[in-house]
Amino acid sequence: MRILIYTGKGGVGKTSAAAATGLKLASQGCRTLVMSTDAAHSLSDSFGIPLGSEPALVAECLWAQEIDSLRETEKRWGSVQSWLQGMLQWAKLSDITTEEMLVFPGMEELFSLLRIKEHAQSGRYDCLIVDCAPTGETIRLLSYPQLLGWWIDKIFPYERRLVKLVRPVAKAVTRGNLELPSDQVMDSIEAFVRELEELQELLLQPETTTVRIVMNPEKMVVAEARRTFTYLNLFGFRTDAVIVNRVLPEEAGTGYWAAWREVHGKYEEEIRACFAPLPILRIPLMPSEVHGLEMLRRVGDAAFAEHNPREVLYQGNIQELRIENGERHLDITLPFAAKEELQLSQKGDELTIQAGPYKRKVLLPRMLLGCPIAGARFVDGKLSIRFGERAGDES
């Protein structure tokens, strides 16, 4: 089983890249499902056929699915929603806007992502390709099970017993108007957290699951991709490739397109510097819109001209944040660097590493913001940077 997660900023062609990868894998005889968890689905448009909430056959060995987040929420959270709705009515907060509060932000997509686990365990597919919402926050949400699991194991049993004791008293005091959560509600909450834990365990297996970041060679898009990459590394999700989409071909380097080709060349160089040694897959700007099997086939052939899409294209961490003896360390792989050429500078949330003619910029996670560089060492192609305490944090 292989799980490939495609993420990237909205509008970069992430769905087309995911669909094209699925078609490429299916052409190799790999039973492949491409599933969209994005609330604003566009997978139907990519394949040029209507899709629903269950897998549909779109080509030999290829299925596609646009997950209905509302349906998934109702299935997994229905009893909790009903209880919350009763609570809001008891509090006289039953207007339209409060209906939106019955599901917490980000949870609808998490409910959709749980279908990954379901399909992986079914044995019907060799490869799952997940077209995520246009943000790295989806992956970040999956770090929550560690905290929720601790609460379920350590605190939840006591809360459950307390609710059972207090339930008849609350019912009597409120004359039956306020109903504390039933065993069914509590079971739904626990089941949801346990499923998330199992999903996270599946997605953190580097031999099974890898992430591929799709981007265009443009300033804002590259910056967003770098930020996503930082947080994927922070939470332990492995990125094995980046896909640069809609690159102007060399023949566009004259006339009207000359300036744009120069811009693309500049940002392609930055992408290589920022994401090395990850493989960088290039998809040229196609002569027409990318939809339908024929155009998707051309995109897949271009992206994977030198690689097998099913393989893990890079193994190991490019960035790793760790705490050693109470100090924060950021380890970065720099295969092209020489120790005597390395220079470090820090400005705001951006760390710049200069290595001879190469310049790499790393967006720092929140836990390192305001922390000055306290030291660094470079051994076997890996730069380890030690950060000090923020000003005012010392006690």
Coordinates of C-alpha atoms in Angstrom, one line a residue:
M1 CA 0.0 0.0 0.0
R2 CA 1.2 3.5 -0.9
I3 CA -0.4 6.7 0.2
L4 CA 0.6 10.0 -1.6
I5 CA -0.7 13.2 -0.2
Y6 CA -0.8 16.2 -2.6
T7 CA -0.9 19.7 -1.0
G8 CA -0.1 23.2 -2.0
K9 CA -1.5 26.7 -2.3
G10 CA -4.9 27.2 -4.0
G11 CA -4.7 27.5 -7.8
V12 CA -1.3 25.9 -8.4
G13 CA -2.7 22.9 -10.2
K14 CA -2.6 20.5 -7.2
T15 CA -5.7 18.6 -8.3
S16 CA -4.4 18.2 -11.9
A17 CA -1.1 16.9 -10.6
A18 CA -2.8 14.4 -8.2
A19 CA -5.2 13.2 -11.0
A20 CA -2.3 12.9 -13.5
T21 CA -0.3 10.8 -10.9
G22 CA -3.3 8.5 -10.5
L23 CA -3.6 8.0 -14.2
K24 CA 0.1 7.3 -14.5
L25 CA 0.0 4.7 -11.7
A26 CA -3.1 3.1 -13.2
S27 CA -1.4 2.7 -16.6
Q28 CA 1.3 0.6 -14.8
G29 CA -1.4 -1.8 -13.5
C30 CA -1.6 -0.3 -10.0
R31 CA -5.1 -0.2 -8.6
T32 CA -5.3 3.4 -7.7
L33 CA -7.9 5.6 -6.0
V34 CA -7.7 9.4 -6.2
M35 CA -9.7 11.0 -3.5
S36 CA -10.4 14.7 -2.9
T37 CA -10.9 15.9 0.7
D38 CA -11.2 19.6 -0.4
A39 CA -14.6 21.1 0.3
A40 CA -14.3 22.9 -3.1
H41 CA -13.9 19.8 -5.2
S42 CA -12.4 20.1 -8.7
L43 CA -11.5 16.4 -9.3
S44 CA -14.6 16.0 -11.5
D45 CA -13.4 18.9 -13.7
S46 CA -10.0 17.3 -14.0
F47 CA -11.3 14.0 -15.1
G48 CA -14.1 15.5 -17.1
I49 CA -16.7 13.2 -15.6
P50 CA -19.1 13.6 -12.6
L51 CA -17.9 12.1 -9.4
G52 CA -19.7 11.4 -6.1
S53 CA -19.0 10.6 -2.5
E54 CA -18.1 7.0 -3.2
P55 CA -15.3 5.7 -5.6
A56 CA -16.2 5.6 -9.3
L57 CA -14.3 3.9 -12.0
V58 CA -12.8 6.5 -14.4
A59 CA -10.3 4.3 -16.3
E60 CA -8.8 0.9 -16.1
C61 CA -7.4 0.3 -12.6
L62 CA -8.3 3.9 -11.7
W63 CA -11.1 5.1 -9.3
A64 CA -11.9 8.6 -8.1
Q65 CA -13.9 10.1 -5.3
E66 CA -15.0 13.5 -4.0
I67 CA -15.7 13.0 -0.3
D68 CA -18.8 14.6 1.0
S69 CA -17.6 16.3 4.3
L70 CA -21.1 16.9 5.5
R71 CA -22.0 13.3 5.1
E72 CA -18.9 12.1 6.9
T73 CA -19.5 14.6 9.7
E74 CA -23.1 13.4 10.2
K75 CA -21.9 9.8 10.2
R76 CA -19.1 10.2 12.8
W77 CA -20.3 13.2 14.8
G78 CA -24.1 13.0 14.5
S79 CA -24.8 12.1 18.1
V80 CA -22.5 14.8 19.4
Q81 CA -24.1 17.3 17.1
S82 CA -27.6 16.4 18.4
W83 CA -26.5 16.8 22.0
L84 CA -24.8 20.2 21.2
Q85 CA -27.9 21.3 19.4
G86 CA -30.0 20.5 22.5
M87 CA -27.5 22.5 24.7
L88 CA -27.8 25.5 22.4
Q89 CA -31.6 25.4 22.5
W90 CA -31.6 25.2 26.3
A91 CA -29.3 28.2 26.3
K92 CA -31.7 30.0 23.9
L93 CA -29.0 30.2 21.2
S94 CA -30.8 28.5 18.4
D95 CA -30.4 31.0 15.6
I96 CA -28.8 30.1 12.3
T97 CA -25.3 31.2 13.1
T98 CA -25.0 28.9 16.1
E99 CA -25.7 25.9 13.8
E100 CA -22.2 26.6 12.4
M101 CA -20.7 26.1 15.9
L102 CA -21.8 22.5 16.1
V103 CA -18.6 21.4 14.3
F104 CA -15.3 23.0 15.3
P105 CA -13.1 24.6 12.6
G106 CA -11.0 22.0 10.7
M107 CA -13.0 19.0 11.9
E108 CA -15.0 18.5 8.8
E109 CA -11.8 17.9 6.8
L110 CA -10.5 15.6 9.5
F111 CA -13.7 13.5 9.2
S112 CA -13.0 13.4 5.4
L113 CA -9.4 12.3 6.0
L114 CA -10.6 9.3 8.0
R115 CA -11.7 7.8 4.8
I116 CA -8.0 7.3 4.0
K117 CA -7.7 4.8 6.9
E118 CA -10.9 3.1 5.7
H119 CA -9.6 2.6 2.1
A120 CA -6.2 1.6 3.3
Q121 CA -7.6 -1.2 5.4
S122 CA -10.0 -2.4 2.7
G123 CA -7.3 -4.0 0.6
R124 CA -9.1 -2.9 -2.6
Y125 CA -6.4 -0.5 -3.7
D126 CA -2.6 -0.6 -4.2
C127 CA -2.2 3.2 -4.0
L128 CA -4.2 6.1 -2.5
I129 CA -3.7 9.6 -3.8
V130 CA -5.1 12.3 -1.6
D131 CA -5.9 15.7 -3.0
C132 CA -6.0 17.8 0.1
A133 CA -7.4 21.3 0.7
P134 CA -5.1 24.1 -0.4
T135 CA -3.2 24.5 2.8
G136 CA -0.7 22.7 5.1
E137 CA -3.1 23.2 8.0
T138 CA -4.8 19.9 7.2
I139 CA -1.6 18.0 8.0
R140 CA -1.0 20.2 11.0
L141 CA -4.4 19.2 12.4
L142 CA -3.3 15.6 12.4
S143 CA -0.8 16.4 15.2
Y144 CA -3.7 16.9 17.6
P145 CA -4.3 13.1 18.3
Q146 CA -1.2 13.0 20.5
L147 CA -2.8 15.6 22.8
L148 CA -6.3 14.2 22.4
G149 CA -5.1 10.7 23.1
W150 CA -3.5 11.8 26.4
W151 CA -6.8 13.4 27.4
I152 CA -8.8 10.3 26.4
D153 CA -6.5 8.0 28.4
K154 CA -5.9 10.2 31.5
I155 CA -8.8 12.6 31.9
F156 CA -11.8 11.3 29.9
P157 CA -12.5 8.2 32.2
Y158 CA -12.9 10.5 35.2
E159 CA -15.1 12.9 33.3
R160 CA -17.2 10.1 32.1
R161 CA -17.8 8.8 35.6
L162 CA -18.5 12.3 36.8
V163 CA -21.1 12.9 34.0
K164 CA -22.8 9.6 34.9
L165 CA -23.1 10.7 38.6
V166 CA -24.3 14.3 37.8
R167 CA -26.7 13.4 35.0
P168 CA -29.8 12.6 37.2
V169 CA -29.1 15.7 39.4
A170 CA -28.8 18.0 36.4
K171 CA -32.0 16.5 34.9
A172 CA -33.9 17.1 38.1
V173 CA -32.6 20.6 38.7
T174 CA -33.3 21.8 35.1
R175 CA -36.6 19.8 35.0
G176 CA -35.4 17.8 32.1
N177 CA -34.5 20.7 29.9
L178 CA -30.8 20.1 30.1
E179 CA -29.4 16.7 29.1
L180 CA -25.8 16.0 29.9
P181 CA -24.0 13.9 27.2
S182 CA -25.2 10.3 27.0
D183 CA -22.9 7.2 26.8
Q184 CA -23.5 7.3 23.0
V185 CA -22.1 10.8 22.8
M186 CA -19.1 9.9 25.0
D187 CA -18.5 6.8 22.9
S188 CA -18.6 8.9 19.7
I189 CA -16.0 11.3 21.0
E190 CA -13.7 8.5 22.1
A191 CA -14.1 6.6 18.8
F192 CA -13.3 9.7 16.8
V193 CA -10.0 10.3 18.8
R194 CA -9.0 6.6 18.5
E195 CA -9.6 6.7 14.7
L196 CA -7.5 9.9 14.4
E197 CA -4.7 8.2 16.3
E198 CA -4.8 5.2 13.9
L199 CA -4.8 7.5 10.9
Q200 CA -1.9 9.5 12.2
E201 CA 0.1 6.3 12.8
L202 CA -0.6 5.3 9.2
L203 CA 0.4 8.7 7.8
L204 CA 3.6 8.8 9.8
Q205 CA 5.0 5.6 8.3
P206 CA 7.6 6.9 5.8
E207 CA 7.7 3.7 3.8
T208 CA 3.9 4.0 3.3
T209 CA 3.0 7.7 3.2
T210 CA 4.8 10.6 1.7
V211 CA 3.7 14.2 0.9
R212 CA 4.3 16.0 -2.4
I213 CA 4.1 19.8 -2.5
V214 CA 2.8 21.3 -5.7
M215 CA 3.8 24.9 -6.6
N216 CA 4.2 27.4 -9.4
P217 CA 7.5 29.3 -9.9
E218 CA 6.1 32.5 -8.3
K219 CA 7.2 34.4 -5.2
M220 CA 4.1 34.1 -3.0
V221 CA 3.6 30.4 -4.0
V222 CA 7.2 29.5 -3.2
A223 CA 7.0 31.2 0.1
E224 CA 3.8 29.3 1.0
A225 CA 5.4 26.0 -0.1
R226 CA 8.4 26.7 2.2
R227 CA 6.1 27.4 5.1
T228 CA 4.2 24.2 4.5
F229 CA 7.4 22.2 4.2
T230 CA 8.6 23.5 7.5
Y231 CA 5.5 22.4 9.3
L232 CA 5.4 19.0 7.6
N233 CA 8.9 18.4 8.9
L234 CA 8.0 19.7 12.3
F235 CA 5.1 17.3 12.7
G236 CA 7.0 14.3 11.3
F237 CA 5.4 14.0 7.9
R238 CA 7.8 13.0 5.1
T239 CA 8.0 15.0 1.9
D240 CA 9.6 13.0 -0.9
A241 CA 9.3 15.4 -3.8
V242 CA 8.1 18.9 -4.9
I243 CA 6.3 19.4 -8.2
V244 CA 6.8 22.7 -10.1
N245 CA 3.8 23.2 -12.3
R246 CA 3.1 25.5 -15.3
V247 CA 6.7 26.2 -16.0
L248 CA 7.2 28.2 -19.2
P249 CA 9.3 26.1 -21.7
E250 CA 12.7 27.3 -23.0
E251 CA 11.2 28.3 -26.3
A252 CA 9.1 30.9 -24.5
G253 CA 12.3 32.9 -23.7
T254 CA 11.8 35.4 -26.6
G255 CA 9.4 38.1 -27.4
Y256 CA 6.4 38.9 -25.0
W257 CA 7.2 35.9 -22.7
A258 CA 10.9 36.6 -22.3
A259 CA 10.5 38.5 -19.0
W260 CA 8.2 35.8 -17.6
R261 CA 10.6 33.1 -18.6
E262 CA 13.3 35.0 -16.7
V263 CA 11.1 35.2 -13.6
H264 CA 10.4 31.5 -13.8
G265 CA 14.1 30.7 -14.1
K266 CA 14.9 32.8 -11.0
Y267 CA 12.3 31.1 -8.9
E268 CA 13.2 27.6 -10.2
E269 CA 16.7 28.3 -8.9
E270 CA 15.3 29.4 -5.5
I271 CA 13.2 26.2 -5.4
R272 CA 16.3 24.0 -6.0
A273 CA 18.2 25.8 -3.3
C274 CA 15.4 25.7 -0.7
F275 CA 14.3 22.1 -1.3
A276 CA 17.5 20.3 -2.2
P277 CA 18.1 17.3 -2.1
L278 CA 14.4 16.6 -2.7
P279 CA 13.6 15.6 -6.3
I280 CA 12.1 18.5 -8.2
L281 CA 9.5 17.3 -10.8
R282 CA 8.7 19.9 -13.6
I283 CA 5.5 20.2 -15.5
P284 CA 5.6 22.6 -18.4
L285 CA 2.7 25.0 -19.1
M286 CA 0.4 23.0 -21.3
P287 CA -0.9 24.4 -24.7
S288 CA -4.5 24.0 -23.5
E289 CA -6.5 23.5 -20.3
V290 CA -5.7 20.4 -18.3
H291 CA -8.9 18.3 -18.1
G292 CA -9.8 15.0 -19.5
L293 CA -7.7 11.8 -19.6
E294 CA -5.5 12.7 -22.6
M295 CA -4.3 16.0 -21.1
L296 CA -3.8 14.4 -17.7
R297 CA -1.7 11.7 -19.4
R298 CA 0.6 14.3 -20.9
V299 CA 1.0 16.0 -17.5
G300 CA 1.8 12.6 -15.8
D301 CA 4.3 11.7 -18.5
A302 CA 6.1 15.1 -18.0
A303 CA 6.2 15.0 -14.2
F304 CA 7.4 11.4 -14.0
A305 CA 9.7 11.3 -17.1
E306 CA 12.6 10.2 -14.8
H307 CA 10.8 8.7 -11.8
N308 CA 8.3 6.0 -10.9
P309 CA 5.4 7.8 -9.1
R310 CA 4.8 4.8 -6.8
E311 CA 8.3 4.8 -5.3
V312 CA 9.4 6.8 -2.3
L313 CA 11.4 9.4 -4.2
Y314 CA 13.5 10.6 -1.2
Q315 CA 14.1 8.9 2.1
G316 CA 15.1 10.8 5.3
N317 CA 14.4 14.2 6.8
I318 CA 15.6 17.4 5.1
Q319 CA 14.8 19.4 8.3
E320 CA 14.3 18.2 11.8
L321 CA 13.6 20.1 15.0
R322 CA 14.7 18.5 18.2
I323 CA 15.2 19.3 21.9
E324 CA 18.5 18.2 23.5
N325 CA 19.4 19.0 27.1
G326 CA 16.6 21.5 27.2
E327 CA 18.0 23.4 24.1
R328 CA 16.3 23.7 20.7
H329 CA 18.2 22.4 17.7
L330 CA 17.3 22.7 14.0
D331 CA 19.0 20.1 11.8
I332 CA 19.1 20.8 8.0
T333 CA 20.6 18.6 5.3
L334 CA 22.9 20.6 3.0
P335 CA 24.4 18.2 0.4
F336 CA 26.0 21.0 -1.7
A337 CA 27.7 22.9 1.2
A338 CA 31.3 23.2 2.3
K339 CA 31.9 24.0 6.0
E340 CA 34.2 27.0 5.4
E341 CA 31.6 28.6 3.1
L342 CA 28.7 28.5 5.5
Q343 CA 27.2 31.8 6.8
L344 CA 24.0 32.2 8.9
S345 CA 21.7 35.1 9.3
Q346 CA 18.3 35.5 10.9
K347 CA 15.5 38.0 10.3
G348 CA 12.1 37.6 11.8
D349 CA 10.8 34.2 11.0
E350 CA 13.3 33.6 8.2
L351 CA 16.7 31.9 8.5
T352 CA 19.1 32.4 5.6
I353 CA 22.0 30.0 5.0
Q354 CA 24.7 31.1 2.6
A355 CA 26.9 28.4 1.2
G356 CA 29.2 29.8 -1.5
P357 CA 27.0 30.8 -4.4
Y358 CA 24.0 29.0 -2.9
K359 CA 21.5 30.7 -0.7
R360 CA 18.9 28.7 1.2
K361 CA 16.0 30.3 3.1
V362 CA 14.2 28.4 5.9
L363 CA 10.9 29.6 7.5
L364 CA 11.2 29.0 11.2
P365 CA 8.3 27.5 13.2
R366 CA 6.6 29.5 15.9
M367 CA 8.6 27.8 18.7
L368 CA 11.8 29.3 17.3
L369 CA 10.6 32.8 16.6
G370 CA 12.6 35.4 18.6
C371 CA 15.2 32.8 19.6
P372 CA 18.7 33.9 18.6
I373 CA 21.2 31.5 17.1
A374 CA 23.5 30.3 19.9
G375 CA 25.8 28.1 17.9
A376 CA 26.1 25.8 14.9
R377 CA 28.1 22.8 13.7
F378 CA 28.3 21.1 10.3
V379 CA 29.1 17.4 10.1
D380 CA 28.6 14.9 7.2
G381 CA 26.4 17.2 5.1
K382 CA 24.1 18.2 8.0
L383 CA 24.0 21.6 9.6
S384 CA 22.9 21.6 13.2
I385 CA 21.8 25.0 14.6
R386 CA 21.4 25.6 18.3
F387 CA 19.0 28.3 19.4
G388 CA 19.0 30.3 22.6
E389 CA 16.1 31.5 24.8
R390 CA 13.9 34.3 23.7
A391 CA 14.7 37.7 25.3
G392 CA 12.7 37.7 28.6
D393 CA 12.3 33.9 28.7
E394 CA 15.2 33.4 31.0
S395 CA 14.3 32.9 34.6

